[in-house]
Amino acid sequence: MPSTQAKRSSVTSEKGATAPRVRFMRRVVTAVGVQNISLLIAIAVLMAVIGSQNPEFFGIANIRVIGTAIAITGVLAVVQTLVIIMGALDISVGSAAGLSSVTSAMVFTVSGPFLGVVSALGVGVLCGLLNGCVIVFGRVNPVIATLATLAAFKGVAQLISDGRSQGYTGADGFFVFLARGTVLGIPTLIVILALIALLIHLILRYTSIGRNIYAVGGNDVASRLAGININRYILGVYMLAGAVAALAGILITARTGSGQPISGSEGLELESITAAALGGAALKGGKGTIAGTLLAVILLGILTNGMTLLGVNSFWQNVAKGGLLVVAVIIQQLRSGERRIGLPA
């Protein structure tokens, strides 16, 4: 009998010791998020596979290349996440970036870097305001509205630049600092991405504005009945998206040394939407995190860099990104438990 009691007490003590560890792990999983853990595992596996094929992948120089390469896509993906959480979409961010890039370079050649940057940001805000006005006052679906402005902004950029790169900023200290400078040893492009991500994360997590954006995306009817001015939020979020797109355009100008109407900005809308969806932002709105989006951006950057190092045809990169977007949407549908189109109820 004493031996049986000893065994029971031993089992009880083991359970008592295990329980805090289980609770701790649950807290970690909750804090990080299941979606983010999946992304971390995918990143680790991808790095292991690529690194085993090409040891240069883990070099400091290559890591810096990945970091600077994802910066422009990253800032757009972060603000795209904000738009998606609100229950909308902005397909025009790439074209707005191209128009802002051309504007920054053309004004720079006449008035210098300060006015070049300010004018580009102004153009971006106007692009966002136009998107918001079409959606709010024209009562147009955000996808259709921004699909139309995608073509319009691209056309304007081609008209004012005659379809060619404009200006030369490669000798200007400010643009060189943006493209190749460092802050405390960290590339400026990565610092800018981190600051934009931190700003939007703080807005979403710790302000009433962020809570209202989640509410609008989750249930716009209930939000309206609760007194939230939905139209004001739509206009504000799209103007912010336009400003961040303009920042991306300025970074494109800095990296290429000239204003680019199309080259450098084409396809950025797809990459930003893919990163946001892959990071867990629900395309129907009301759900998403900046941390998840950043992990997805890193995953896409590693995938692109790895395919380049391994000599994979660059066209396959677009195939991979499109495939990841499809996978992300399928996963969202499965998790939501909603009826899929074409399947019996």
mmCIF file of C-alpha atoms in Angstrom, residues 1 5 7-8 62 69 78 90 105 135 141 163 177-178 185 199 228 265 300 320 335:
data_model
loop_
_atom_site.group_PDB
_atom_site.id
_atom_site.type_symbol
_atom_site.label_atom_id
_atom_site.label_comp_id
_atom_site.label_asym_id
_atom_site.label_seq_id
_atom_site.Cartn_x
_atom_site.Cartn_y
_atom_site.Cartn_z
ATOM 1 C CA MET A 1 0.000 0.000 0.000
ATOM 2 C CA GLN A 5 0.643 5.806 -2.477
ATOM 3 C CA LYS A 7 3.520 6.061 -7.021
ATOM 4 C CA ARG A 8 0.377 8.184 -6.890
ATOM 5 C CA ASN A 62 23.224 37.848 -48.638
ATOM 6 C CA ALA A 69 15.064 43.625 -51.198
ATOM 7 C CA VAL A 78 2.013 46.446 -43.998
ATOM 8 C CA ASP A 90 -6.074 48.424 -52.607
ATOM 9 C CA ALA A 105 12.617 62.397 -59.649
ATOM 10 C CA ILE A 135 -15.524 54.070 -52.969
ATOM 11 C CA ASN A 141 -16.658 48.132 -54.677
ATOM 12 C CA GLY A 163 7.111 56.101 -70.655
ATOM 13 C CA PHE A 177 21.430 57.433 -47.929
ATOM 14 C CA LEU A 178 17.949 56.003 -48.498
ATOM 15 C CA GLY A 185 24.844 49.582 -38.869
ATOM 16 C CA LEU A 199 3.660 52.748 -36.324
ATOM 17 C CA ILE A 228 -18.480 54.790 -36.099
ATOM 18 C CA SER A 265 6.664 49.017 -59.176
ATOM 19 C CA LEU A 300 8.596 35.617 -49.748
ATOM 20 C CA ALA A 320 5.364 30.591 -56.702
ATOM 21 C CA ARG A 335 -10.477 27.733 -41.041
#
